[in-house]
PDB file of C-alpha atoms in Angstrom:
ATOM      1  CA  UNK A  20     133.132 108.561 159.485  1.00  0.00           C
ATOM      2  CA  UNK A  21     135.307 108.801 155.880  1.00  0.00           C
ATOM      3  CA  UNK A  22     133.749 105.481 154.767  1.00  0.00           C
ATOM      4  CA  UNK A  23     130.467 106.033 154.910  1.00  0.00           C
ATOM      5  CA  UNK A  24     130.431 109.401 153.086  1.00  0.00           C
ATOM      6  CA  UNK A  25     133.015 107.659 150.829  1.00  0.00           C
ATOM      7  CA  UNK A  26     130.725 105.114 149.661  1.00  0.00           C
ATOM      8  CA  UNK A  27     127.940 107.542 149.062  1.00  0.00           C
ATOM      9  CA  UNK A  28     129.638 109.583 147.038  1.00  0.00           C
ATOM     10  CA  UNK A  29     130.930 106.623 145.089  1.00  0.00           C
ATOM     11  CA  UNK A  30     127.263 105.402 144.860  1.00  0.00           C
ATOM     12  CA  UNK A  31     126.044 108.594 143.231  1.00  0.00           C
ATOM     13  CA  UNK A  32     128.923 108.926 140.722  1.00  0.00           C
ATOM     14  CA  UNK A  33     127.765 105.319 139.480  1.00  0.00           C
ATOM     15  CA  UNK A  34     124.055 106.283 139.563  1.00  0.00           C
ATOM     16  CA  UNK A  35     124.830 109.893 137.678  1.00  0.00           C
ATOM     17  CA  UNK A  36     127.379 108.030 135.112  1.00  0.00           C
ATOM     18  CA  UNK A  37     124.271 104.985 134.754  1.00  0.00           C
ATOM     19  CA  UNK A  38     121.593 108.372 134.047  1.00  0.00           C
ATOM     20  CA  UNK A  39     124.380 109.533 131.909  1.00  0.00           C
ATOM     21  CA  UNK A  40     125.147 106.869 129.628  1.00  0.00           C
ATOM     22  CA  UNK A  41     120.820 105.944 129.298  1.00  0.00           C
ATOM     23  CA  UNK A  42     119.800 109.323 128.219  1.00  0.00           C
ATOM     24  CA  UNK A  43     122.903 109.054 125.372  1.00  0.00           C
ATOM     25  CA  UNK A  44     121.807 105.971 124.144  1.00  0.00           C
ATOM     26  CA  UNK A  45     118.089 106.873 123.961  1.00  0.00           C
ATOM     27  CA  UNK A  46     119.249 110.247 122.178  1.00  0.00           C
ATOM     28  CA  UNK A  47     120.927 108.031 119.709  1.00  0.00           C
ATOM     29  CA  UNK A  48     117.807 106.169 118.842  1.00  0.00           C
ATOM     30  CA  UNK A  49     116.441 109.181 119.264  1.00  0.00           C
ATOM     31  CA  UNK A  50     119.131 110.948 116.019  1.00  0.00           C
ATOM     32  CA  UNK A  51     118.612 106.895 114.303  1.00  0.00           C
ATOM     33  CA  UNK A  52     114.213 107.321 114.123  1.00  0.00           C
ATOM     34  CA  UNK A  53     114.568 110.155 112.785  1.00  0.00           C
ATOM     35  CA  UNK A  54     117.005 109.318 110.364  1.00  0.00           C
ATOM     36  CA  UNK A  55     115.049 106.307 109.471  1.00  0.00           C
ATOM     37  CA  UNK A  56     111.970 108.174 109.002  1.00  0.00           C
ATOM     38  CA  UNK A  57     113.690 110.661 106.798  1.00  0.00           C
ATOM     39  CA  UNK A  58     115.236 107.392 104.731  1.00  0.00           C
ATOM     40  CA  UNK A  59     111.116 105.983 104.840  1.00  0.00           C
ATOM     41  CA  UNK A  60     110.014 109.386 103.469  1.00  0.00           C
ATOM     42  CA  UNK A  61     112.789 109.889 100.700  1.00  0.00           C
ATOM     43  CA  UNK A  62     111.729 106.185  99.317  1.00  0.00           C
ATOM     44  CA  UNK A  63     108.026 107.162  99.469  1.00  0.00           C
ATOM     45  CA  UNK A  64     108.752 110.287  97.448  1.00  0.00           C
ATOM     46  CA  UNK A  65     110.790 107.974  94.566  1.00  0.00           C
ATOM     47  CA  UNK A  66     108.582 106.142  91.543  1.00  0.00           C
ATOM     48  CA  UNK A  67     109.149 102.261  92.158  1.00  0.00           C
ATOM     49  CA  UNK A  68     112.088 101.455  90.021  1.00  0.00           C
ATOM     50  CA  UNK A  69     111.463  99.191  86.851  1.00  0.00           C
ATOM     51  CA  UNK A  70     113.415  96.202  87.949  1.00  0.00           C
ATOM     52  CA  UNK A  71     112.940  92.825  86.441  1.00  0.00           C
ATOM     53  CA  UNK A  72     113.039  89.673  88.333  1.00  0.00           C
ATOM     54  CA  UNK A  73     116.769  88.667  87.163  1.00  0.00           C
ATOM     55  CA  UNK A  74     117.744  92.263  88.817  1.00  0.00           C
ATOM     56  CA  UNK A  75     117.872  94.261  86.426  1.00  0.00           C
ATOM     57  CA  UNK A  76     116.768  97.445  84.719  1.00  0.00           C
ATOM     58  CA  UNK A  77     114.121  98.000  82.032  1.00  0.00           C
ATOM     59  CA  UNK A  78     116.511  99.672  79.993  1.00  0.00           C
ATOM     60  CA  UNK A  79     118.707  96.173  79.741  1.00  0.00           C
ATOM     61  CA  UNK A  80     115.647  94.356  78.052  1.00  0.00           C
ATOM     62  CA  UNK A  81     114.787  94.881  74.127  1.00  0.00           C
ATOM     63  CA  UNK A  82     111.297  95.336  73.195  1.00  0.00           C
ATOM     64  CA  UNK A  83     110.630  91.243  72.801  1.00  0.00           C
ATOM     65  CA  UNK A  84     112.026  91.388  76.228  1.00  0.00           C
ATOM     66  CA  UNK A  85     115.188  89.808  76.267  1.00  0.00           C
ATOM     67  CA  UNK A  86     117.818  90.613  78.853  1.00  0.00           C
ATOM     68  CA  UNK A  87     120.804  91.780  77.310  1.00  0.00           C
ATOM     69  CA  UNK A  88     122.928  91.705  80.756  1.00  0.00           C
ATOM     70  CA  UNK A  89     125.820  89.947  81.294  1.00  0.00           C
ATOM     71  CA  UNK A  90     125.867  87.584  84.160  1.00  0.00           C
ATOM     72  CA  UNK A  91     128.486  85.569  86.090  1.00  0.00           C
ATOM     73  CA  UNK A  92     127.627  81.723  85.477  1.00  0.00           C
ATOM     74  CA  UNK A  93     129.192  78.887  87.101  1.00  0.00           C
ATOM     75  CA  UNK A  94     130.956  76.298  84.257  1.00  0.00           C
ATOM     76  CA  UNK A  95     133.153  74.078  86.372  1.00  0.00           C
ATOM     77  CA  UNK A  96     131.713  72.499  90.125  1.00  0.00           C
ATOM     78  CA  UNK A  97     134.368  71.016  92.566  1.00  0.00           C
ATOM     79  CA  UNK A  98     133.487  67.063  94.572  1.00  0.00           C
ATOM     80  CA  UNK A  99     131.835  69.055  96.951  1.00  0.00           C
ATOM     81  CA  UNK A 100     129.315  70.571  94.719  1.00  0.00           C
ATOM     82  CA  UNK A 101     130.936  74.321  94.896  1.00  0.00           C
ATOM     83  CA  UNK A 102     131.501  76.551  91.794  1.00  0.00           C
ATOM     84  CA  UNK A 103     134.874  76.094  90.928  1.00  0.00           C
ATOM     85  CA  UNK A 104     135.169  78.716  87.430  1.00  0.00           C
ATOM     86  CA  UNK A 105     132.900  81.533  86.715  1.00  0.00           C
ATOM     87  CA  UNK A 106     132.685  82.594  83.006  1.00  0.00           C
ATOM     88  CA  UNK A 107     130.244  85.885  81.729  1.00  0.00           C
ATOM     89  CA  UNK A 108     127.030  84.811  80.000  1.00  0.00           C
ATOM     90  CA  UNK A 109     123.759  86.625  78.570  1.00  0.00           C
ATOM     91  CA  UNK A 110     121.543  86.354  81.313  1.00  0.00           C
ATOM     92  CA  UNK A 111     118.924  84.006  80.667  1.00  0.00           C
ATOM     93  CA  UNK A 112     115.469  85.929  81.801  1.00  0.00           C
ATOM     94  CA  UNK A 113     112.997  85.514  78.770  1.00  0.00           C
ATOM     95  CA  UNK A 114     110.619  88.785  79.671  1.00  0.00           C
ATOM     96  CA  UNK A 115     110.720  92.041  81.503  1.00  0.00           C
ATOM     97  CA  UNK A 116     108.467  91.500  84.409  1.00  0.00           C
ATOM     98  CA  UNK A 117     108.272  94.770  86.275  1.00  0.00           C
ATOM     99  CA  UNK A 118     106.213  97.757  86.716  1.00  0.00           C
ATOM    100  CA  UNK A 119     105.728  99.523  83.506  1.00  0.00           C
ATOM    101  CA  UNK A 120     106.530 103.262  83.004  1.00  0.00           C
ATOM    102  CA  UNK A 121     103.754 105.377  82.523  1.00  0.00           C
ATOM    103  CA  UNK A 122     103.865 106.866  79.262  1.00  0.00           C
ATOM    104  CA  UNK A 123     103.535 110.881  79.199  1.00  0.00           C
ATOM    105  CA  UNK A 124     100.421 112.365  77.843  1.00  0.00           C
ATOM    106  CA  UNK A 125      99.985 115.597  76.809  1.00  0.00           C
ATOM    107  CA  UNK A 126      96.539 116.811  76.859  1.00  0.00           C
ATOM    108  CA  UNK A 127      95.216 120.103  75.996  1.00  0.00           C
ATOM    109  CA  UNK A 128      93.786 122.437  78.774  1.00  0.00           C
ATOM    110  CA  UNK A 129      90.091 122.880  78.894  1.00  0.00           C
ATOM    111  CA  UNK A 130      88.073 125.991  78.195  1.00  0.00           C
ATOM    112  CA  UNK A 131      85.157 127.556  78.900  1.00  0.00           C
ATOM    113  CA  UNK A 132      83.216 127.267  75.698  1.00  0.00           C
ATOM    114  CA  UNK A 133      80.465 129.493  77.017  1.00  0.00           C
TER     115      UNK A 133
END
C-alpha cells in the first residue's frame, strides 16, 4: 500500500517543482520586457546622435569635413591574407554624413498688438 501513495507523492513534487520553475522563468521575461521597454523608451527620449559613417562624432570633423580621428590601419598582411602590423592613421572619411544639429533660435514672444 506504501508504493502507491509513494509514487503519488513523488508525482506531485515533480508536477509542483515543473509549476515552480515555469512561473520563474515567465516572471523573468516578465522583469526582462519591462526592462527592455524601459531601455526602448530611454532611446526614444534621446536626440539621434550625430555620427558619421566612419563612426564617429560630429565634433571629430572640421568645417570642410574632414575626420580628424585616428584610426588603426593595417600596414603589413601575412601569406594568408591576415593583418599582420597595425599602425595609427587619420581616418580617411572625406565628409560628415550625419544628421545635422538643429541650430537654436531665439525668437521673440508675440503680443497682442490690439
Amino acid at each position: 500500500m506504501a508504493g502507491p501513495a509513494l509514487y503519488a507523492g513523488s508525482r506531485a513534487r515533480r508536477v509542483v517543482r515543473t509549476a515552480l520553475k515555469t512561473r520563474h522563468q515567465r516572471k523573468l521575461a516578465l522583469i526582462e520586457a519591462r526592462r527592455e521597454e524601459r531601455l526602448a523608451l530611454e532611446t526614444a527620449d534621446r536626440p539621434p546622435a550625430p555620427v558619421c559613417g566612419c563612426e564617429h562624432h560630429l565634433a571629430k570633423h572640421d568645417k570642410q569635413g574632414r575626420c580628424h580621428e585616428e584610426v588603426r590601419t593595417a600596414v603589413a598582411w601575412d601569406a594568408d591574407d591576415r593583418p599582420v602590423r597595425y599602425e595609427a592613421r587619420q581616418c580617411a572619411c572625406q565628409q560628415y554624413v550625419g544628421p545635422q544639429p538643429l541650430s537654436q533660435v531665439y525668437a521673440d514672444e508675440l503680443t497682442d498688438l490690439a
